[in-house]
């Protein structure tokens, strides 16, 4: 369905440009308020990450919602999944997140949660977009919405996170480094893990509005690796700016990505007879993960890249666990959306139940070498390049070479003028040569 403003994960861009302006956010708040008010609803929550622009957009959305006659509950800095949880527990009609996730502070964005703590249905997003084209009219003064700040929002979410960890276990005796990316988990994650018994060393927990994701967090794990080794910690956990993604580091400083964490969670749930079906990955999930699940008789399906598609595949199969190698993991048995803290706690539950370290739990997983090359399209279209006879012939050649031992993935980027060429296989030299060969053919077609 075509969208003028909403992408696959809300609205995002550089502050002051396009739709990411105070003027647009005022109108967006009003438009959303009108749509929900027409349904007889009158309560919407707003939370944000730690970007300095969050203050401006929070105020603009609040004003717009009030002008539409909707009451606003302000959460302050709060991880995206925390906003989803509180939207449900406050029986609000929607939750609004002000965040650009793992992007730098210059960017910001908006996404919505439904009353159930899930992404808004397409028809509601379409109705909000349609309302944006209407002239903004304020309700009568006696119908204006009120605003209230929820003072104990952080405490409520901390207790929820702890409730997802098994009661029979704790984290006593473990030293854990937490990297909060100077983002929305800075005042949440250290309390959660400390109260569960761990000795916590926090880094990336001093947000100033300008330093979110800067050289810290799950997209910049070098700081966490160094801190784990420096403090001789048992492991490290890193979140992204809005707290819906997670990466981990073992005692030796090795990085565990989303595929690794998904393997640990799923195999622990299988041992505990809690898996109830299979696991959803994405087109980017490592082929070695797929093979490992096959050996354990765990069904595995691939969705398109994006948590929206992982969620859709989970619901279609009535399965519980899925995720992306980027660290966006969904544990539907405990949360309605991707949640970095909750996902990390599911990994820690596996550590506690097994008595094994992260590296020991991962030992059976043999991930295959993966090579990714981005080819810039210029003025050429991805569709025409992929239809080229030379490209088709090379794809057939690479596919045959990897048959049964690996795989090829060729896909256009959804956000940049690129075609991504990815190969996986048992021999890194071979898959590198195959990826480079196909990329070279694509580059020739682009140049024509």
PDB file of C-alpha atoms in Angstrom, residues 60-353:
ATOM      1  CA  UNK A  60       4.304  19.615  19.117  1.00  0.00           C
ATOM      2  CA  UNK A  61       2.549  16.230  19.247  1.00  0.00           C
ATOM      3  CA  UNK A  62       1.026  17.070  22.620  1.00  0.00           C
ATOM      4  CA  UNK A  63      -0.391  20.330  21.250  1.00  0.00           C
ATOM      5  CA  UNK A  64      -1.791  18.641  18.148  1.00  0.00           C
ATOM      6  CA  UNK A  65      -3.447  15.844  20.114  1.00  0.00           C
ATOM      7  CA  UNK A  66      -4.944  18.316  22.573  1.00  0.00           C
ATOM      8  CA  UNK A  67      -6.308  20.381  19.679  1.00  0.00           C
ATOM      9  CA  UNK A  68      -8.069  17.224  18.442  1.00  0.00           C
ATOM     10  CA  UNK A  69      -9.606  16.675  21.876  1.00  0.00           C
ATOM     11  CA  UNK A  70      -7.404  13.749  22.960  1.00  0.00           C
ATOM     12  CA  UNK A  71      -5.844  13.323  26.402  1.00  0.00           C
ATOM     13  CA  UNK A  72      -2.064  12.817  26.407  1.00  0.00           C
ATOM     14  CA  UNK A  73       0.037  10.810  28.858  1.00  0.00           C
ATOM     15  CA  UNK A  74       3.737  11.703  28.728  1.00  0.00           C
ATOM     16  CA  UNK A  75       6.261   8.970  29.556  1.00  0.00           C
ATOM     17  CA  UNK A  76       9.505  10.890  29.056  1.00  0.00           C
ATOM     18  CA  UNK A  77      12.599   8.911  27.958  1.00  0.00           C
ATOM     19  CA  UNK A  78      11.483   5.316  27.534  1.00  0.00           C
ATOM     20  CA  UNK A  79      12.607   2.374  25.359  1.00  0.00           C
ATOM     21  CA  UNK A  80      10.356   1.755  22.376  1.00  0.00           C
ATOM     22  CA  UNK A  81       9.186  -1.644  23.707  1.00  0.00           C
ATOM     23  CA  UNK A  82       8.462  -0.007  27.063  1.00  0.00           C
ATOM     24  CA  UNK A  83       6.056   2.349  25.309  1.00  0.00           C
ATOM     25  CA  UNK A  84       4.357  -0.647  23.685  1.00  0.00           C
ATOM     26  CA  UNK A  85       3.995  -2.313  27.093  1.00  0.00           C
ATOM     27  CA  UNK A  86       2.658   0.793  28.845  1.00  0.00           C
ATOM     28  CA  UNK A  87       0.205   1.460  26.019  1.00  0.00           C
ATOM     29  CA  UNK A  88      -1.348  -1.918  26.800  1.00  0.00           C
ATOM     30  CA  UNK A  89      -1.313  -1.636  30.584  1.00  0.00           C
ATOM     31  CA  UNK A  90      -2.780   1.885  30.588  1.00  0.00           C
ATOM     32  CA  UNK A  91      -5.507   0.721  28.185  1.00  0.00           C
ATOM     33  CA  UNK A  92      -4.588   3.597  25.914  1.00  0.00           C
ATOM     34  CA  UNK A  93      -5.792   3.698  22.334  1.00  0.00           C
ATOM     35  CA  UNK A  94      -2.307   4.223  20.922  1.00  0.00           C
ATOM     36  CA  UNK A  95       1.289   4.874  21.856  1.00  0.00           C
ATOM     37  CA  UNK A  96       3.589   7.271  20.009  1.00  0.00           C
ATOM     38  CA  UNK A  97       7.358   6.762  19.958  1.00  0.00           C
ATOM     39  CA  UNK A  98       9.687   9.689  19.186  1.00  0.00           C
ATOM     40  CA  UNK A  99      12.917   8.043  18.089  1.00  0.00           C
ATOM     41  CA  UNK A 100      15.220   7.308  15.163  1.00  0.00           C
ATOM     42  CA  UNK A 101      16.485   4.073  16.727  1.00  0.00           C
ATOM     43  CA  UNK A 102      20.169   3.464  15.898  1.00  0.00           C
ATOM     44  CA  UNK A 103      20.561   6.640  13.790  1.00  0.00           C
ATOM     45  CA  UNK A 104      22.708   9.596  14.950  1.00  0.00           C
ATOM     46  CA  UNK A 105      21.189  12.429  17.010  1.00  0.00           C
ATOM     47  CA  UNK A 106      20.640  14.638  13.940  1.00  0.00           C
ATOM     48  CA  UNK A 107      17.821  12.282  12.891  1.00  0.00           C
ATOM     49  CA  UNK A 108      14.504  11.618  14.544  1.00  0.00           C
ATOM     50  CA  UNK A 109      11.238   9.936  13.731  1.00  0.00           C
ATOM     51  CA  UNK A 110       7.819   8.780  14.818  1.00  0.00           C
ATOM     52  CA  UNK A 111       6.148   5.414  15.029  1.00  0.00           C
ATOM     53  CA  UNK A 112       2.867   4.298  16.512  1.00  0.00           C
ATOM     54  CA  UNK A 113       1.728   1.335  18.577  1.00  0.00           C
ATOM     55  CA  UNK A 114      -1.845   0.086  18.680  1.00  0.00           C
ATOM     56  CA  UNK A 115      -3.812  -0.488  21.884  1.00  0.00           C
ATOM     57  CA  UNK A 116      -2.450  -4.064  21.812  1.00  0.00           C
ATOM     58  CA  UNK A 117       1.174  -2.895  21.770  1.00  0.00           C
ATOM     59  CA  UNK A 118       1.677  -3.868  18.127  1.00  0.00           C
ATOM     60  CA  UNK A 119       2.254  -1.835  14.961  1.00  0.00           C
ATOM     61  CA  UNK A 120      -0.787   0.115  13.755  1.00  0.00           C
ATOM     62  CA  UNK A 121      -2.973  -1.671  11.195  1.00  0.00           C
ATOM     63  CA  UNK A 122      -2.547  -0.417   7.635  1.00  0.00           C
ATOM     64  CA  UNK A 123      -6.054   1.024   7.502  1.00  0.00           C
ATOM     65  CA  UNK A 124      -5.419   3.215  10.569  1.00  0.00           C
ATOM     66  CA  UNK A 125      -2.126   4.513   9.120  1.00  0.00           C
ATOM     67  CA  UNK A 126      -3.955   5.249   5.860  1.00  0.00           C
ATOM     68  CA  UNK A 127      -6.683   7.130   7.744  1.00  0.00           C
ATOM     69  CA  UNK A 128      -4.079   9.272   9.544  1.00  0.00           C
ATOM     70  CA  UNK A 129      -2.399  10.089   6.222  1.00  0.00           C
ATOM     71  CA  UNK A 130      -5.743  11.067   4.733  1.00  0.00           C
ATOM     72  CA  UNK A 131      -6.497  13.289   7.726  1.00  0.00           C
ATOM     73  CA  UNK A 132      -3.174  15.082   7.253  1.00  0.00           C
ATOM     74  CA  UNK A 133      -4.529  16.488   3.995  1.00  0.00           C
ATOM     75  CA  UNK A 134      -7.417  18.160   5.817  1.00  0.00           C
ATOM     76  CA  UNK A 135      -7.330  21.667   7.300  1.00  0.00           C
ATOM     77  CA  UNK A 136      -6.465  21.657  10.996  1.00  0.00           C
ATOM     78  CA  UNK A 137      -9.431  22.739  13.126  1.00  0.00           C
ATOM     79  CA  UNK A 138      -9.221  22.925  16.915  1.00  0.00           C
ATOM     80  CA  UNK A 139     -12.074  21.535  19.004  1.00  0.00           C
ATOM     81  CA  UNK A 140     -14.018  23.909  21.247  1.00  0.00           C
ATOM     82  CA  UNK A 141     -12.155  25.000  24.419  1.00  0.00           C
ATOM     83  CA  UNK A 142     -14.237  22.762  26.677  1.00  0.00           C
ATOM     84  CA  UNK A 143     -13.304  19.719  24.546  1.00  0.00           C
ATOM     85  CA  UNK A 144      -9.508  20.235  24.510  1.00  0.00           C
ATOM     86  CA  UNK A 145      -7.427  17.262  25.576  1.00  0.00           C
ATOM     87  CA  UNK A 146      -5.515  17.299  28.866  1.00  0.00           C
ATOM     88  CA  UNK A 147      -1.890  16.301  29.409  1.00  0.00           C
ATOM     89  CA  UNK A 148      -0.464  14.305  32.302  1.00  0.00           C
ATOM     90  CA  UNK A 149       3.056  13.081  32.987  1.00  0.00           C
ATOM     91  CA  UNK A 150       3.368   9.490  34.242  1.00  0.00           C
ATOM     92  CA  UNK A 151       5.979   9.840  36.984  1.00  0.00           C
ATOM     93  CA  UNK A 152       6.480   6.121  37.624  1.00  0.00           C
ATOM     94  CA  UNK A 153       6.713   4.974  33.989  1.00  0.00           C
ATOM     95  CA  UNK A 154      10.321   3.771  34.350  1.00  0.00           C
ATOM     96  CA  UNK A 155       9.546   1.777  37.485  1.00  0.00           C
ATOM     97  CA  UNK A 156       6.564   0.089  35.846  1.00  0.00           C
ATOM     98  CA  UNK A 157       8.633  -1.023  32.868  1.00  0.00           C
ATOM     99  CA  UNK A 158      11.532  -2.186  35.073  1.00  0.00           C
ATOM    100  CA  UNK A 159       9.161  -4.474  36.969  1.00  0.00           C
ATOM    101  CA  UNK A 160       7.752  -5.820  33.709  1.00  0.00           C
ATOM    102  CA  UNK A 161      11.224  -6.644  32.370  1.00  0.00           C
ATOM    103  CA  UNK A 162      12.126  -8.479  35.579  1.00  0.00           C
ATOM    104  CA  UNK A 163       8.879 -10.466  35.387  1.00  0.00           C
ATOM    105  CA  UNK A 164      10.024 -12.043  32.092  1.00  0.00           C
ATOM    106  CA  UNK A 165      12.991 -13.694  33.845  1.00  0.00           C
ATOM    107  CA  UNK A 166      12.233 -17.061  35.536  1.00  0.00           C
ATOM    108  CA  UNK A 167      11.454 -16.782  39.252  1.00  0.00           C
ATOM    109  CA  UNK A 168      13.583 -19.812  40.146  1.00  0.00           C
ATOM    110  CA  UNK A 169      16.844 -18.180  38.987  1.00  0.00           C
ATOM    111  CA  UNK A 170      18.860 -15.012  39.496  1.00  0.00           C
ATOM    112  CA  UNK A 171      22.034 -13.393  38.169  1.00  0.00           C
ATOM    113  CA  UNK A 172      24.030 -13.522  41.400  1.00  0.00           C
ATOM    114  CA  UNK A 173      27.767 -14.014  40.836  1.00  0.00           C
ATOM    115  CA  UNK A 174      27.766 -12.560  37.317  1.00  0.00           C
ATOM    116  CA  UNK A 175      29.578  -9.367  36.365  1.00  0.00           C
ATOM    117  CA  UNK A 176      27.852  -7.792  33.354  1.00  0.00           C
ATOM    118  CA  UNK A 177      28.812  -4.710  31.342  1.00  0.00           C
ATOM    119  CA  UNK A 178      25.775  -2.866  29.981  1.00  0.00           C
ATOM    120  CA  UNK A 179      26.141  -0.442  27.064  1.00  0.00           C
ATOM    121  CA  UNK A 180      23.040   1.745  26.910  1.00  0.00           C
ATOM    122  CA  UNK A 181      24.114   3.721  23.797  1.00  0.00           C
ATOM    123  CA  UNK A 182      23.423   6.983  25.695  1.00  0.00           C
ATOM    124  CA  UNK A 183      19.858   6.154  24.713  1.00  0.00           C
ATOM    125  CA  UNK A 184      16.486   5.248  26.136  1.00  0.00           C
ATOM    126  CA  UNK A 185      17.660   2.289  28.255  1.00  0.00           C
ATOM    127  CA  UNK A 186      20.127   4.363  30.305  1.00  0.00           C
ATOM    128  CA  UNK A 187      17.872   4.560  33.383  1.00  0.00           C
ATOM    129  CA  UNK A 188      16.158   1.190  32.879  1.00  0.00           C
ATOM    130  CA  UNK A 189      18.634  -1.570  32.034  1.00  0.00           C
ATOM    131  CA  UNK A 190      21.120  -1.030  34.919  1.00  0.00           C
ATOM    132  CA  UNK A 191      18.265  -1.265  37.440  1.00  0.00           C
ATOM    133  CA  UNK A 192      16.804  -4.403  35.838  1.00  0.00           C
ATOM    134  CA  UNK A 193      20.054  -6.369  35.886  1.00  0.00           C
ATOM    135  CA  UNK A 194      21.180  -5.066  39.289  1.00  0.00           C
ATOM    136  CA  UNK A 195      17.869  -5.985  40.901  1.00  0.00           C
ATOM    137  CA  UNK A 196      18.157  -9.492  39.433  1.00  0.00           C
ATOM    138  CA  UNK A 197      21.459  -9.892  41.271  1.00  0.00           C
ATOM    139  CA  UNK A 198      24.173  -9.066  38.730  1.00  0.00           C
ATOM    140  CA  UNK A 199      27.157  -6.836  39.375  1.00  0.00           C
ATOM    141  CA  UNK A 200      26.647  -4.173  36.702  1.00  0.00           C
ATOM    142  CA  UNK A 201      29.194  -1.941  35.005  1.00  0.00           C
ATOM    143  CA  UNK A 202      27.292   0.640  32.940  1.00  0.00           C
ATOM    144  CA  UNK A 203      28.745   2.465  29.944  1.00  0.00           C
ATOM    145  CA  UNK A 204      26.956   4.694  27.440  1.00  0.00           C
ATOM    146  CA  UNK A 205      24.610   5.737  30.242  1.00  0.00           C
ATOM    147  CA  UNK A 206      25.195   9.513  30.310  1.00  0.00           C
ATOM    148  CA  UNK A 207      22.961  10.955  27.580  1.00  0.00           C
ATOM    149  CA  UNK A 208      23.307  14.669  26.814  1.00  0.00           C
ATOM    150  CA  UNK A 209      20.904  14.888  23.884  1.00  0.00           C
ATOM    151  CA  UNK A 210      23.705  14.846  21.325  1.00  0.00           C
ATOM    152  CA  UNK A 211      25.624  11.620  22.016  1.00  0.00           C
ATOM    153  CA  UNK A 212      23.021   8.912  21.383  1.00  0.00           C
ATOM    154  CA  UNK A 213      24.620   5.959  19.503  1.00  0.00           C
ATOM    155  CA  UNK A 214      27.908   7.874  19.179  1.00  0.00           C
ATOM    156  CA  UNK A 215      30.673   5.215  19.254  1.00  0.00           C
ATOM    157  CA  UNK A 216      28.583   3.099  21.645  1.00  0.00           C
ATOM    158  CA  UNK A 217      25.633   0.732  21.549  1.00  0.00           C
ATOM    159  CA  UNK A 218      24.787  -2.373  19.562  1.00  0.00           C
ATOM    160  CA  UNK A 219      25.873  -0.799  16.261  1.00  0.00           C
ATOM    161  CA  UNK A 220      29.308   0.159  17.684  1.00  0.00           C
ATOM    162  CA  UNK A 221      30.253  -2.820  19.874  1.00  0.00           C
ATOM    163  CA  UNK A 222      33.984  -2.045  20.159  1.00  0.00           C
ATOM    164  CA  UNK A 223      33.381  -0.008  23.336  1.00  0.00           C
ATOM    165  CA  UNK A 224      31.559  -2.960  24.920  1.00  0.00           C
ATOM    166  CA  UNK A 225      34.255  -5.428  23.880  1.00  0.00           C
ATOM    167  CA  UNK A 226      36.956  -3.260  25.469  1.00  0.00           C
ATOM    168  CA  UNK A 227      34.940  -2.770  28.671  1.00  0.00           C
ATOM    169  CA  UNK A 228      34.263  -6.504  29.100  1.00  0.00           C
ATOM    170  CA  UNK A 229      37.985  -7.254  28.858  1.00  0.00           C
ATOM    171  CA  UNK A 230      38.992  -4.287  31.021  1.00  0.00           C
ATOM    172  CA  UNK A 231      36.610  -5.193  33.850  1.00  0.00           C
ATOM    173  CA  UNK A 232      37.119  -8.953  33.414  1.00  0.00           C
ATOM    174  CA  UNK A 233      33.355  -9.312  33.157  1.00  0.00           C
ATOM    175  CA  UNK A 234      31.476 -12.514  32.410  1.00  0.00           C
ATOM    176  CA  UNK A 235      29.718 -10.920  29.454  1.00  0.00           C
ATOM    177  CA  UNK A 236      28.480  -7.653  27.980  1.00  0.00           C
ATOM    178  CA  UNK A 237      25.134  -6.482  26.629  1.00  0.00           C
ATOM    179  CA  UNK A 238      24.620  -3.544  24.242  1.00  0.00           C
ATOM    180  CA  UNK A 239      21.358  -1.890  23.236  1.00  0.00           C
ATOM    181  CA  UNK A 240      20.630   0.564  20.463  1.00  0.00           C
ATOM    182  CA  UNK A 241      19.328   4.086  20.973  1.00  0.00           C
ATOM    183  CA  UNK A 242      15.676   3.169  21.451  1.00  0.00           C
ATOM    184  CA  UNK A 243      16.256  -0.183  23.146  1.00  0.00           C
ATOM    185  CA  UNK A 244      14.579  -2.571  20.728  1.00  0.00           C
ATOM    186  CA  UNK A 245      17.818  -4.194  19.520  1.00  0.00           C
ATOM    187  CA  UNK A 246      20.526  -6.030  21.413  1.00  0.00           C
ATOM    188  CA  UNK A 247      24.017  -7.434  20.821  1.00  0.00           C
ATOM    189  CA  UNK A 248      26.158  -9.304  23.324  1.00  0.00           C
ATOM    190  CA  UNK A 249      29.843  -9.958  23.968  1.00  0.00           C
ATOM    191  CA  UNK A 250      31.221 -13.081  25.646  1.00  0.00           C
ATOM    192  CA  UNK A 251      33.961 -13.297  28.256  1.00  0.00           C
ATOM    193  CA  UNK A 252      36.667 -13.355  25.570  1.00  0.00           C
ATOM    194  CA  UNK A 253      35.285 -10.225  23.853  1.00  0.00           C
ATOM    195  CA  UNK A 254      33.666 -12.045  20.911  1.00  0.00           C
ATOM    196  CA  UNK A 255      30.530 -10.393  19.505  1.00  0.00           C
ATOM    197  CA  UNK A 256      27.231 -12.291  19.443  1.00  0.00           C
ATOM    198  CA  UNK A 257      24.809 -10.974  16.829  1.00  0.00           C
ATOM    199  CA  UNK A 258      21.077 -11.562  16.515  1.00  0.00           C
ATOM    200  CA  UNK A 259      21.543 -14.988  14.884  1.00  0.00           C
ATOM    201  CA  UNK A 260      23.645 -16.153  17.817  1.00  0.00           C
ATOM    202  CA  UNK A 261      21.163 -14.866  20.380  1.00  0.00           C
ATOM    203  CA  UNK A 262      18.210 -16.339  18.493  1.00  0.00           C
ATOM    204  CA  UNK A 263      19.941 -19.738  18.524  1.00  0.00           C
ATOM    205  CA  UNK A 264      20.544 -19.587  22.291  1.00  0.00           C
ATOM    206  CA  UNK A 265      16.967 -18.516  23.057  1.00  0.00           C
ATOM    207  CA  UNK A 266      15.327 -21.059  20.730  1.00  0.00           C
ATOM    208  CA  UNK A 267      17.415 -24.038  21.830  1.00  0.00           C
ATOM    209  CA  UNK A 268      16.827 -23.185  25.505  1.00  0.00           C
ATOM    210  CA  UNK A 269      13.086 -22.970  24.873  1.00  0.00           C
ATOM    211  CA  UNK A 270      13.196 -26.312  23.067  1.00  0.00           C
ATOM    212  CA  UNK A 271      14.939 -27.926  26.063  1.00  0.00           C
ATOM    213  CA  UNK A 272      12.310 -26.426  28.368  1.00  0.00           C
ATOM    214  CA  UNK A 273       9.474 -27.576  26.072  1.00  0.00           C
ATOM    215  CA  UNK A 274       8.434 -23.933  25.584  1.00  0.00           C
ATOM    216  CA  UNK A 275       9.175 -23.396  21.886  1.00  0.00           C
ATOM    217  CA  UNK A 276       5.748 -24.471  20.602  1.00  0.00           C
ATOM    218  CA  UNK A 277       6.661 -24.586  16.925  1.00  0.00           C
ATOM    219  CA  UNK A 278       9.508 -23.116  14.943  1.00  0.00           C
ATOM    220  CA  UNK A 279      11.619 -19.995  14.542  1.00  0.00           C
ATOM    221  CA  UNK A 280      11.375 -17.091  12.089  1.00  0.00           C
ATOM    222  CA  UNK A 281      14.506 -15.477  10.690  1.00  0.00           C
ATOM    223  CA  UNK A 282      14.973 -13.177   7.709  1.00  0.00           C
ATOM    224  CA  UNK A 283      16.569 -13.326   4.289  1.00  0.00           C
ATOM    225  CA  UNK A 284      19.795 -12.156   5.989  1.00  0.00           C
ATOM    226  CA  UNK A 285      19.879 -14.882   8.665  1.00  0.00           C
ATOM    227  CA  UNK A 286      23.005 -17.027   8.396  1.00  0.00           C
ATOM    228  CA  UNK A 287      22.662 -20.309   6.512  1.00  0.00           C
ATOM    229  CA  UNK A 288      24.491 -22.014   9.372  1.00  0.00           C
ATOM    230  CA  UNK A 289      21.630 -21.046  11.696  1.00  0.00           C
ATOM    231  CA  UNK A 290      19.132 -22.666   9.351  1.00  0.00           C
ATOM    232  CA  UNK A 291      21.231 -25.861   9.214  1.00  0.00           C
ATOM    233  CA  UNK A 292      21.633 -25.939  13.016  1.00  0.00           C
ATOM    234  CA  UNK A 293      17.877 -25.688  13.530  1.00  0.00           C
ATOM    235  CA  UNK A 294      17.301 -28.425  10.929  1.00  0.00           C
ATOM    236  CA  UNK A 295      19.603 -30.759  12.885  1.00  0.00           C
ATOM    237  CA  UNK A 296      17.501 -30.092  15.996  1.00  0.00           C
ATOM    238  CA  UNK A 297      14.226 -30.612  14.093  1.00  0.00           C
ATOM    239  CA  UNK A 298      13.244 -26.991  14.698  1.00  0.00           C
ATOM    240  CA  UNK A 299      11.234 -25.593  11.765  1.00  0.00           C
ATOM    241  CA  UNK A 300      12.731 -22.392  10.356  1.00  0.00           C
ATOM    242  CA  UNK A 301      11.228 -19.859   7.980  1.00  0.00           C
ATOM    243  CA  UNK A 302      12.636 -16.695   6.459  1.00  0.00           C
ATOM    244  CA  UNK A 303      10.734 -13.426   6.300  1.00  0.00           C
ATOM    245  CA  UNK A 304      11.672 -10.273   4.444  1.00  0.00           C
ATOM    246  CA  UNK A 305      14.078  -7.980   6.293  1.00  0.00           C
ATOM    247  CA  UNK A 306      12.220  -5.894   8.886  1.00  0.00           C
ATOM    248  CA  UNK A 307      10.609  -6.676  12.230  1.00  0.00           C
ATOM    249  CA  UNK A 308       7.152  -6.031  10.720  1.00  0.00           C
ATOM    250  CA  UNK A 309       7.630  -9.049   8.448  1.00  0.00           C
ATOM    251  CA  UNK A 310       9.079 -11.227  11.207  1.00  0.00           C
ATOM    252  CA  UNK A 311       6.014 -10.467  13.323  1.00  0.00           C
ATOM    253  CA  UNK A 312       3.660 -11.253  10.436  1.00  0.00           C
ATOM    254  CA  UNK A 313       5.334 -14.634   9.862  1.00  0.00           C
ATOM    255  CA  UNK A 314       5.216 -15.468  13.577  1.00  0.00           C
ATOM    256  CA  UNK A 315       1.510 -14.697  13.717  1.00  0.00           C
ATOM    257  CA  UNK A 316       0.803 -16.636  10.527  1.00  0.00           C
ATOM    258  CA  UNK A 317       2.402 -19.757  12.021  1.00  0.00           C
ATOM    259  CA  UNK A 318       1.413 -19.126  15.656  1.00  0.00           C
ATOM    260  CA  UNK A 319       5.089 -19.362  16.640  1.00  0.00           C
ATOM    261  CA  UNK A 320       6.782 -17.579  19.534  1.00  0.00           C
ATOM    262  CA  UNK A 321      10.326 -16.568  18.600  1.00  0.00           C
ATOM    263  CA  UNK A 322      11.912 -14.807  15.642  1.00  0.00           C
ATOM    264  CA  UNK A 323      14.408 -12.123  14.827  1.00  0.00           C
ATOM    265  CA  UNK A 324      16.992 -10.467  12.647  1.00  0.00           C
ATOM    266  CA  UNK A 325      20.781 -10.769  12.705  1.00  0.00           C
ATOM    267  CA  UNK A 326      20.815  -7.043  13.500  1.00  0.00           C
ATOM    268  CA  UNK A 327      19.680  -7.967  17.017  1.00  0.00           C
ATOM    269  CA  UNK A 328      15.990  -7.165  16.693  1.00  0.00           C
ATOM    270  CA  UNK A 329      14.476 -10.228  18.386  1.00  0.00           C
ATOM    271  CA  UNK A 330      10.797 -10.869  19.082  1.00  0.00           C
ATOM    272  CA  UNK A 331       9.816 -13.159  21.970  1.00  0.00           C
ATOM    273  CA  UNK A 332       6.039 -13.237  21.576  1.00  0.00           C
ATOM    274  CA  UNK A 333       5.490 -15.380  24.656  1.00  0.00           C
ATOM    275  CA  UNK A 334       6.576 -12.443  26.851  1.00  0.00           C
ATOM    276  CA  UNK A 335       6.370  -9.247  24.740  1.00  0.00           C
ATOM    277  CA  UNK A 336       4.408  -7.899  21.775  1.00  0.00           C
ATOM    278  CA  UNK A 337       7.349  -6.328  19.950  1.00  0.00           C
ATOM    279  CA  UNK A 338      11.133  -6.486  19.678  1.00  0.00           C
ATOM    280  CA  UNK A 339      12.631  -5.712  23.097  1.00  0.00           C
ATOM    281  CA  UNK A 340      16.385  -5.522  23.693  1.00  0.00           C
ATOM    282  CA  UNK A 341      16.239  -5.870  27.484  1.00  0.00           C
ATOM    283  CA  UNK A 342      13.684  -8.686  27.446  1.00  0.00           C
ATOM    284  CA  UNK A 343      15.593 -10.548  24.714  1.00  0.00           C
ATOM    285  CA  UNK A 344      18.813 -10.242  26.708  1.00  0.00           C
ATOM    286  CA  UNK A 345      16.996 -11.639  29.743  1.00  0.00           C
ATOM    287  CA  UNK A 346      15.854 -14.655  27.698  1.00  0.00           C
ATOM    288  CA  UNK A 347      19.517 -15.296  26.855  1.00  0.00           C
ATOM    289  CA  UNK A 348      20.460 -14.863  30.522  1.00  0.00           C
ATOM    290  CA  UNK A 349      17.725 -17.345  31.472  1.00  0.00           C
ATOM    291  CA  UNK A 350      19.435 -19.892  29.218  1.00  0.00           C
ATOM    292  CA  UNK A 351      22.765 -19.145  30.917  1.00  0.00           C
ATOM    293  CA  UNK A 352      21.205 -19.505  34.372  1.00  0.00           C
ATOM    294  CA  UNK A 353      19.299 -22.705  33.598  1.00  0.00           C
TER     295      UNK A 353
END
